[in-house]
CSV table of C-alpha atoms and ligand atoms in Angstrom, one decimal:
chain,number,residue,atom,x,y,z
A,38,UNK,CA,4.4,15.1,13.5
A,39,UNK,CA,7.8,15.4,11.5
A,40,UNK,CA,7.7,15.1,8.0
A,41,UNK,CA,9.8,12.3,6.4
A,42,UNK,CA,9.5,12.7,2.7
A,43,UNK,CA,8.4,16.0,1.5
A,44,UNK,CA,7.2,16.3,-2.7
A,45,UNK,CA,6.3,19.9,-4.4
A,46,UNK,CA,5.1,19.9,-7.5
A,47,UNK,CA,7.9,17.2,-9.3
A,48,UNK,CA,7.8,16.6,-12.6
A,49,UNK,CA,9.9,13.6,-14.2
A,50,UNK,CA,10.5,13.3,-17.9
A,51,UNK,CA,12.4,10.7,-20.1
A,52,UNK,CA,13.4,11.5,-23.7
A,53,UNK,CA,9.5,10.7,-25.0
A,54,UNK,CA,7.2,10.2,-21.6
A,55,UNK,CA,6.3,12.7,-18.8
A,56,UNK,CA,7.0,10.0,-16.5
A,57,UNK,CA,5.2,12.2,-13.3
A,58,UNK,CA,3.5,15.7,-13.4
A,59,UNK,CA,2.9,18.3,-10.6
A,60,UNK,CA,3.0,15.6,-7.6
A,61,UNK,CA,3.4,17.4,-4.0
A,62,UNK,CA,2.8,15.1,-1.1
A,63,UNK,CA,4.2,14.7,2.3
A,64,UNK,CA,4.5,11.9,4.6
A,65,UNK,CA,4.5,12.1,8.1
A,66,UNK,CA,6.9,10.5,10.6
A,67,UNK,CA,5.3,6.8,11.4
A,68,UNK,CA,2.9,6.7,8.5
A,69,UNK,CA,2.1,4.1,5.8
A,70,UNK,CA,1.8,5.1,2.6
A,71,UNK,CA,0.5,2.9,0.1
A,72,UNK,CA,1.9,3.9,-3.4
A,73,UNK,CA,-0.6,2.6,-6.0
A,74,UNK,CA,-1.8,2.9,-9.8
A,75,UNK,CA,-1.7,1.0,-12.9
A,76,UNK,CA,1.4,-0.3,-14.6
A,77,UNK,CA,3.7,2.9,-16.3
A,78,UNK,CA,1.6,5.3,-13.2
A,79,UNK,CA,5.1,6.4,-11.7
A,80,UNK,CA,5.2,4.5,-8.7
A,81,UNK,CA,8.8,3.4,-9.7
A,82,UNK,CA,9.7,6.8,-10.9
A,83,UNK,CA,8.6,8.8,-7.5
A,84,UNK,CA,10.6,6.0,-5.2
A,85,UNK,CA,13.3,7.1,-7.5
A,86,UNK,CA,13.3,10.4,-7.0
A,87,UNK,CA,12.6,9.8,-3.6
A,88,UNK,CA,15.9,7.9,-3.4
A,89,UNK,CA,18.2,9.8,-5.1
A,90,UNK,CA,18.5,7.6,-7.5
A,91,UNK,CA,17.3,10.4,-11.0
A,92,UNK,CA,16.7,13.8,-10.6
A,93,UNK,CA,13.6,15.4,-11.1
A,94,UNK,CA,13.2,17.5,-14.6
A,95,UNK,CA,11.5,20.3,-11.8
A,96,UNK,CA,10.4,20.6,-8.3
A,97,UNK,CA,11.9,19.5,-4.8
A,98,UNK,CA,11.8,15.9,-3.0
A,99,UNK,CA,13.7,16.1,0.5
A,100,UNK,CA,13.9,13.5,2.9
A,101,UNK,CA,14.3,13.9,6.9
A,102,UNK,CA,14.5,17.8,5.8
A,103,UNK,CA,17.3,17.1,3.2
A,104,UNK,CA,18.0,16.7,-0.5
A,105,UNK,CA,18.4,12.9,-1.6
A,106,UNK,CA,20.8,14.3,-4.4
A,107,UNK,CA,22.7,16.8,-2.0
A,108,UNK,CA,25.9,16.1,0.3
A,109,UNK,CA,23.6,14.7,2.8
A,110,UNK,CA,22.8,12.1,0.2
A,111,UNK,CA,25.3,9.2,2.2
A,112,UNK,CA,24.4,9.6,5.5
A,113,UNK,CA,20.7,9.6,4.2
A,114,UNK,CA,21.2,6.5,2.8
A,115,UNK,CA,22.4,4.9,6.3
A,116,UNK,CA,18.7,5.7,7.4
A,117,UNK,CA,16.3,4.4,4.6
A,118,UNK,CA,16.1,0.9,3.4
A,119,UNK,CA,14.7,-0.1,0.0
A,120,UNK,CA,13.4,-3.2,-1.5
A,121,UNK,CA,13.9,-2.6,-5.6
A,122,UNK,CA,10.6,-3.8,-7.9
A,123,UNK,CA,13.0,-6.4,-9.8
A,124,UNK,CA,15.3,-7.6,-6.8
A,125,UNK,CA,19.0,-8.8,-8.2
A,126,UNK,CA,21.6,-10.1,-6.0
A,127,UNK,CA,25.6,-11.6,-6.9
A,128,UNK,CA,24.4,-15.1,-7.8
A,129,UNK,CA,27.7,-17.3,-6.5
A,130,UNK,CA,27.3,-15.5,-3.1
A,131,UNK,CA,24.9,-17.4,0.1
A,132,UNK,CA,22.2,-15.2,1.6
A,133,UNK,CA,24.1,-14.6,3.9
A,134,UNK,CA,27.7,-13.2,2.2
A,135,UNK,CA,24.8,-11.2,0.5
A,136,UNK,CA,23.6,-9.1,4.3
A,137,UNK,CA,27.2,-9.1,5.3
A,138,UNK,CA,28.2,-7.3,2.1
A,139,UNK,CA,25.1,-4.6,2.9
A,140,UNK,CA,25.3,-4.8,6.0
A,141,UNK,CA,29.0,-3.5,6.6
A,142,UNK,CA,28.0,-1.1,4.1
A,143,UNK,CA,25.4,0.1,6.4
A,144,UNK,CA,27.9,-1.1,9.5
A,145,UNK,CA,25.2,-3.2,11.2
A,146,UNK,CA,26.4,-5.6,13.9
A,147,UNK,CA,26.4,-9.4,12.3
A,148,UNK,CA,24.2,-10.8,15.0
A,149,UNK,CA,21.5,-8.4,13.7
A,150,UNK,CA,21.9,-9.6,10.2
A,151,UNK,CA,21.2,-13.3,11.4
A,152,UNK,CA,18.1,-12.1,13.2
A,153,UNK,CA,16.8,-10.8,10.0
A,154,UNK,CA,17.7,-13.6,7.9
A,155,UNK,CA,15.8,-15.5,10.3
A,156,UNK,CA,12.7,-12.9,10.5
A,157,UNK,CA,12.0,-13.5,6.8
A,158,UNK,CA,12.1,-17.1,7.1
A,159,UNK,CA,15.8,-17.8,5.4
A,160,UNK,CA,17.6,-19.1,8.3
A,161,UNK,CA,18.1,-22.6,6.8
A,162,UNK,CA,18.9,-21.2,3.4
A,163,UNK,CA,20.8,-18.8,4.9
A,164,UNK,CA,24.4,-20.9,3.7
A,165,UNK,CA,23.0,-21.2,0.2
A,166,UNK,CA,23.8,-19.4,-3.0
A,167,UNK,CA,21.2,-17.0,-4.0
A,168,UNK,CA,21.3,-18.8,-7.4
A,169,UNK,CA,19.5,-21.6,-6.0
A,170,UNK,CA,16.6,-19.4,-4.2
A,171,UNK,CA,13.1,-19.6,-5.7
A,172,UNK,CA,11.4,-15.8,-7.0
A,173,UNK,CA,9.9,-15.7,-3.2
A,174,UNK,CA,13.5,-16.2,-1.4
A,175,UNK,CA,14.9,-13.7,-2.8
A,176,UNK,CA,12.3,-11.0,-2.3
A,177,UNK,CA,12.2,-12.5,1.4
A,178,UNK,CA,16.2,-11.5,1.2
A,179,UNK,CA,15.6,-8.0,-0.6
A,180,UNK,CA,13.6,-7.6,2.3
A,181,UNK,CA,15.9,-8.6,5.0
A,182,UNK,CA,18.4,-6.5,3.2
A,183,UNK,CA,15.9,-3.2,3.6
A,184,UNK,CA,15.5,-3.8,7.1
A,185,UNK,CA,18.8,-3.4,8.1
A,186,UNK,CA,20.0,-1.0,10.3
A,187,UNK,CA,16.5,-0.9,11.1
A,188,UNK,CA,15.6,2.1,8.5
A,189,UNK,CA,13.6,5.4,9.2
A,190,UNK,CA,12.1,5.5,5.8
A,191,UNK,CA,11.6,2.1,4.5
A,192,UNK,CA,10.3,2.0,0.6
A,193,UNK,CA,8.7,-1.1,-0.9
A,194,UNK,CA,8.2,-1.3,-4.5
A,195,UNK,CA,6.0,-3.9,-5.4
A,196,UNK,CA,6.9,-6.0,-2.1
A,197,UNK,CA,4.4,-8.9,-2.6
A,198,UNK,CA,5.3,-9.7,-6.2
A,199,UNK,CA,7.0,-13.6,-6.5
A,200,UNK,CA,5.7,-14.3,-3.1
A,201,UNK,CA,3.2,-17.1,-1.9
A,202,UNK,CA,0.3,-16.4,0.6
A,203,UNK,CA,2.0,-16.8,3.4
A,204,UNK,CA,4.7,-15.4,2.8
A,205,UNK,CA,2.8,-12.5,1.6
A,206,UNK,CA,1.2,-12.4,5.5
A,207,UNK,CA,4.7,-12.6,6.7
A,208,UNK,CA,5.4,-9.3,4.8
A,209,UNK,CA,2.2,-7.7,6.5
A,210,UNK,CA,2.9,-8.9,9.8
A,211,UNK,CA,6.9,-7.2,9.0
A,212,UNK,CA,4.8,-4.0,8.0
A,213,UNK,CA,2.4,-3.7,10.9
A,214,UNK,CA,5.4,-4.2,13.4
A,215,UNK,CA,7.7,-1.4,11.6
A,216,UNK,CA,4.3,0.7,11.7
A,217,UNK,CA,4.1,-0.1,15.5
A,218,UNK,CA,7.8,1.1,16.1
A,219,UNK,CA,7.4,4.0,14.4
A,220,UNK,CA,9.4,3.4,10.9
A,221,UNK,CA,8.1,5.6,8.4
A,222,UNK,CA,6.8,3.0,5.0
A,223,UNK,CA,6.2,4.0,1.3
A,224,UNK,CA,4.7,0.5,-0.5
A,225,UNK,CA,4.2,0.9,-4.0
A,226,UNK,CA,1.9,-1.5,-5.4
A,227,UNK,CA,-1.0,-2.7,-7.9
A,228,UNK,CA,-1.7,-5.7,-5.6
A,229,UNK,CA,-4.8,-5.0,-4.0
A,230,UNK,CA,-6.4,-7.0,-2.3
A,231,UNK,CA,-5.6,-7.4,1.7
A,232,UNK,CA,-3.0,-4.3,1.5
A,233,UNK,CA,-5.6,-2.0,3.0
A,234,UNK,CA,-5.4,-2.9,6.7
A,235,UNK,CA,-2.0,-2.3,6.8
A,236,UNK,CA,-1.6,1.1,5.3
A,237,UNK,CA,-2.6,4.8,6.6
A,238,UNK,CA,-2.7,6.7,4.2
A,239,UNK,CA,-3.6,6.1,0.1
A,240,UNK,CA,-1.8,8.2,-3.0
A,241,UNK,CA,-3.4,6.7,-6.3
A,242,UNK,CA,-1.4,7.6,-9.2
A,243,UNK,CA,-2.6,7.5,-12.6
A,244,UNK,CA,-0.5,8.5,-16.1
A,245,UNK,CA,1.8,10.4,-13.7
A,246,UNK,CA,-0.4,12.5,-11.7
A,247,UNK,CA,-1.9,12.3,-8.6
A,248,UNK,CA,-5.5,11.4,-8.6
A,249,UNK,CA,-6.5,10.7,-4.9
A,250,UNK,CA,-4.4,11.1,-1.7
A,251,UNK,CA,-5.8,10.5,2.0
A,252,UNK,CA,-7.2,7.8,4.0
A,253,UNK,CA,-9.5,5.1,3.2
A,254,UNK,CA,-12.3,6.8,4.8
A,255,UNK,CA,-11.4,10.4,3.1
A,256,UNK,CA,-11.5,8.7,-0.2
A,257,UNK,CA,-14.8,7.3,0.6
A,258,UNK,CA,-16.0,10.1,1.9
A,259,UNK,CA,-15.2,12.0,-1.2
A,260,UNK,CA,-16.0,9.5,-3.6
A,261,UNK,CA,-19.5,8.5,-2.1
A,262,UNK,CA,-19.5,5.2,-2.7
A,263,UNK,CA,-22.4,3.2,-1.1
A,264,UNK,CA,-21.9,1.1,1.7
A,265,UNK,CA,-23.6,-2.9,0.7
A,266,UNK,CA,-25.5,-3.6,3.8
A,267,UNK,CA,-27.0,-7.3,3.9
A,268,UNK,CA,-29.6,-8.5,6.2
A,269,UNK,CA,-31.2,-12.3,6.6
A,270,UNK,CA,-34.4,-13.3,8.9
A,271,UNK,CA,-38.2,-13.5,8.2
A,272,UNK,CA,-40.5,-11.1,7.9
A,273,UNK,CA,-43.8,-10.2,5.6
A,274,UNK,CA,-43.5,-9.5,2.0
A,275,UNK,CA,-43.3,-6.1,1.5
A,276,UNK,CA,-42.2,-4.9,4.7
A,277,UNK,CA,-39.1,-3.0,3.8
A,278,UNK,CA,-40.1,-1.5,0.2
A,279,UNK,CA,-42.2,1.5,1.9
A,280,UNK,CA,-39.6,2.1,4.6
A,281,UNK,CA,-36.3,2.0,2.5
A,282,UNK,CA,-38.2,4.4,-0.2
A,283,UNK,CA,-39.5,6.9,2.8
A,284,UNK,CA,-35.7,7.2,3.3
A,285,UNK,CA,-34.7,7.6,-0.6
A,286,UNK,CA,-33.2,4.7,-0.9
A,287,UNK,CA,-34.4,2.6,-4.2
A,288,UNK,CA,-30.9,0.8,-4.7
A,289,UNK,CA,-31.9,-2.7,-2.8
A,290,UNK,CA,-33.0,-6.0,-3.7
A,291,UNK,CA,-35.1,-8.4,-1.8
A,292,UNK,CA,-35.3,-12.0,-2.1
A,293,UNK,CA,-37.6,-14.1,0.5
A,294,UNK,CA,-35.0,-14.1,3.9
A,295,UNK,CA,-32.4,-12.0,2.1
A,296,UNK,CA,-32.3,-7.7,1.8
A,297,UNK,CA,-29.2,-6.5,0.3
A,298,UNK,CA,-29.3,-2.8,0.3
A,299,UNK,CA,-26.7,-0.2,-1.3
A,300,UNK,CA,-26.6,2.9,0.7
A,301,UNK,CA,-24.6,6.0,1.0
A,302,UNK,CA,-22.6,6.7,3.8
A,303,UNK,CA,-25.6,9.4,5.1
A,304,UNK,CA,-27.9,7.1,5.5
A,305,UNK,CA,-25.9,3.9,6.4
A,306,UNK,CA,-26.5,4.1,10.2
A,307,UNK,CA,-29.7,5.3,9.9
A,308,UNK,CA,-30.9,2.0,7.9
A,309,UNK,CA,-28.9,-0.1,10.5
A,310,UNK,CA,-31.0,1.4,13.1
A,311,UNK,CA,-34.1,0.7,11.2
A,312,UNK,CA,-32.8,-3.2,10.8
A,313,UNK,CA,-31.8,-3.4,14.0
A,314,UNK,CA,-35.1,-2.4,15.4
A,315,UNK,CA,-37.1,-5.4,13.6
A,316,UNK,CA,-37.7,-8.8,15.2
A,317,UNK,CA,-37.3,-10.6,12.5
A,318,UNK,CA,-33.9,-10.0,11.2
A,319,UNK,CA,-31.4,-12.6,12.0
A,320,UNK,CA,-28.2,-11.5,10.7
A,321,UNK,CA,-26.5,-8.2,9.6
A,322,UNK,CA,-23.3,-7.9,7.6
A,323,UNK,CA,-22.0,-4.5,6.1
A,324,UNK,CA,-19.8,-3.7,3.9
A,325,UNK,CA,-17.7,-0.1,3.5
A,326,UNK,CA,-16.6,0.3,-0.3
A,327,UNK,CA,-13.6,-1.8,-1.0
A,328,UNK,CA,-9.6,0.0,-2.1
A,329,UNK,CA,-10.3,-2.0,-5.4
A,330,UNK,CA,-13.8,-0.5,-5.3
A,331,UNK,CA,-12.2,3.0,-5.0
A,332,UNK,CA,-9.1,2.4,-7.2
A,333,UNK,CA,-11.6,2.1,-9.9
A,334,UNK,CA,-14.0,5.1,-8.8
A,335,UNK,CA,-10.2,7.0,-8.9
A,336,UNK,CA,-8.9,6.0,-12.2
A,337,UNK,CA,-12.8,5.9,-13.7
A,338,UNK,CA,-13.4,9.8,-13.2
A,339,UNK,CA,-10.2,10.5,-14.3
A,340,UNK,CA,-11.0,8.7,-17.9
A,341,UNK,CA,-14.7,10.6,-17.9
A,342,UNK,CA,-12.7,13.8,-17.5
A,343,UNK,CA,-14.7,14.6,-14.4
A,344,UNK,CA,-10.6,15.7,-12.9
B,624,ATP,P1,5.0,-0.6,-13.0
B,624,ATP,O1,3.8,-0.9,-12.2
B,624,ATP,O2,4.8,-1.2,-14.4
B,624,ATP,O3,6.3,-0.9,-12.4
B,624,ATP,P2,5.3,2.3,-12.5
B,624,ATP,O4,4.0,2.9,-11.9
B,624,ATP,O5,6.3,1.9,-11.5
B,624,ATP,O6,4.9,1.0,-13.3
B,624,ATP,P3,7.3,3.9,-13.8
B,624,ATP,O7,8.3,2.8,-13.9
B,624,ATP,O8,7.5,4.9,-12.8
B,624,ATP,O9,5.8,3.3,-13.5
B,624,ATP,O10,7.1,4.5,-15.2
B,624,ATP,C1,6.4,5.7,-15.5
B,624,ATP,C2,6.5,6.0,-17.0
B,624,ATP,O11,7.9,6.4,-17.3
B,624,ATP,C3,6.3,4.8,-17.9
B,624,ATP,O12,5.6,5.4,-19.1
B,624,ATP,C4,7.6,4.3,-18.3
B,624,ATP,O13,7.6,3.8,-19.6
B,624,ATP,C5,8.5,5.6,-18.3
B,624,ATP,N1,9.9,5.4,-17.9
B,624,ATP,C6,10.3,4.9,-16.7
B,624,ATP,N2,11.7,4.8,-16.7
B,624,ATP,C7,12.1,5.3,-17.9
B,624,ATP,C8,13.4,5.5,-18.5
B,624,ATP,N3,14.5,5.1,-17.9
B,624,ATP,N4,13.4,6.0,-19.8
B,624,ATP,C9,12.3,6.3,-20.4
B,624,ATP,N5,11.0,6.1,-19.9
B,624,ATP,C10,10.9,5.6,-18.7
């Protein structure tokens, strides 16, 4: 698969902060990257770099096989889109003088910009000025801004910040379409919950550097975290003591018609099997470790010096 944005070994610094240290990563045509780590991690700073936007003290960043700060720098700009963190429009102009003014920039056809003023749920506001838009209307507008010209590379920082639940879902639903079609997403973000079904791919920064990069299930994988696997039905006291120890487990907890049991991923199906197997068990519910479970594990090891 092509590569879309290719990172060796950047480095960023400003006058007093190494703003990002020794980050190489690629991302593949189609993929989802979510972007995430604390406030000050360099989220903002990569999607800079990314961009064009500063150059990097050291190392390379090339987009679609290009520099972002070369000649090719305009016509790669026709091909990304980008939502800014703190989204700032011309105040006096309507939503709509505000896509026309991007979008002959990016020379999209007008009935295209309606459609996406409509996608994002501003149709009606659509003849207003931006200055009366709540937070949430004009991130829905820096979106429908990013979208036009319907972008190769499209980079998010912090998409879900000012908006309400739904709107939030709206913004997921966007995602997972562009993932469909093939558009190639970077999402930076410390919101956590709910972003993990929509993403491929994880990088978790932390002071600059990159901590953990793959999928959910490699990070898992790699930071064995155990699985919560919770079972209700009826059975004799002290049925499952012997059998969960014979199998070296000793993290679980039993309580009358409740077994909650934390288990690495080894021995996960095997204790499944073993539940399944009994009469008495009514219900099963399991649980793989959480992002937020793994952001921590991430940015944990990293204080214990365990790098
Ligand atoms: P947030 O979640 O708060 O937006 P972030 O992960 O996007 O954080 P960056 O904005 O990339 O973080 O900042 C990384 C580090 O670089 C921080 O320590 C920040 O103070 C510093 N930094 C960013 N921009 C500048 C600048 N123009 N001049 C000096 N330092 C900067």
């Amino acid at each position: 698969m092509s590569k879309v944005v290719e990172l060796e070994q950047l480095r960023k610094e400003y006058a007093q902060v190494t703003a990002l240290e020794g980050l190489s990563l690629e991302v593949a045509q189609g993929e989802v990257l979510g972007l995430l780590g604390h406030n000050g991690a360099g989220k903002t700073t990569t999607i800079k770099l990314i961009l064009g936007m500063i150059a990097a003290s050291s190392g390379e960043v090339r987009v679609l096989g290009k520099s972002p700060r070369g000649h090719s720098a305009k016509t790669l700009r026709m091909q990304w889109g980008y939502l800014p963190e703190n989204v700032s429009f011309y105040d006096q102009l309507t939503g709509q003088e505000v896509l026309e003014y991007f979008g002959r920039l990016k020379r999209v056809p007008s009935s295209e910009r309606y459609a996406l003023l409509e996608r994002v749920g501003l149709a009606e506001a659509a003849q207003r000025r931006v200055k009366t838009y709540s937070k949430g209307m004009r991130q829905r507008l820096g979106l429908a801004q990013a979208l036009l010209g319907h972008p190769r590379l499209l980079m998010l920082d912090e998409p879900t910040v000012g908006l309400d639940p739904i709107a939030t879902r709206d913004l997921y639903q966007t995602l997972d379409e562009l993932r469909r079609q093939g558009t190639t997403v970077i999402l930076s973000s410390h919101v956590l919950p709910g972003i993990e079904r929509h993403i491929d791919r994880v990088a978790i920064l932390r002071e600059g550097k990159l901590r953990a990069l793959g999928t959910l299930d490699d990070l898992r994988r790699s930071a064995s975290l155990p699985f919560q696997i919770k079972a209700r039905g009826h059975w004799e006291t002290g049925t499952w003591e012997p059998l969960l120890q014979q199998r070296g487990i000793t993290d679980f907890h039993v309580n009358g018609t409740r077994l909650e049991i934390a288990s690495a991923i080894e021995t996960k199906l095997e204790v499944m099997r073993m539940l399944l197997a009994d009469q008495g068990v009514e219900d099963l519910d399991v649980q793989a470790p959480s992002l937020e479970a793994l952001y921590v594990y991430y940015n944990r090891e990293q204080e214990s010096g365990n790098a």
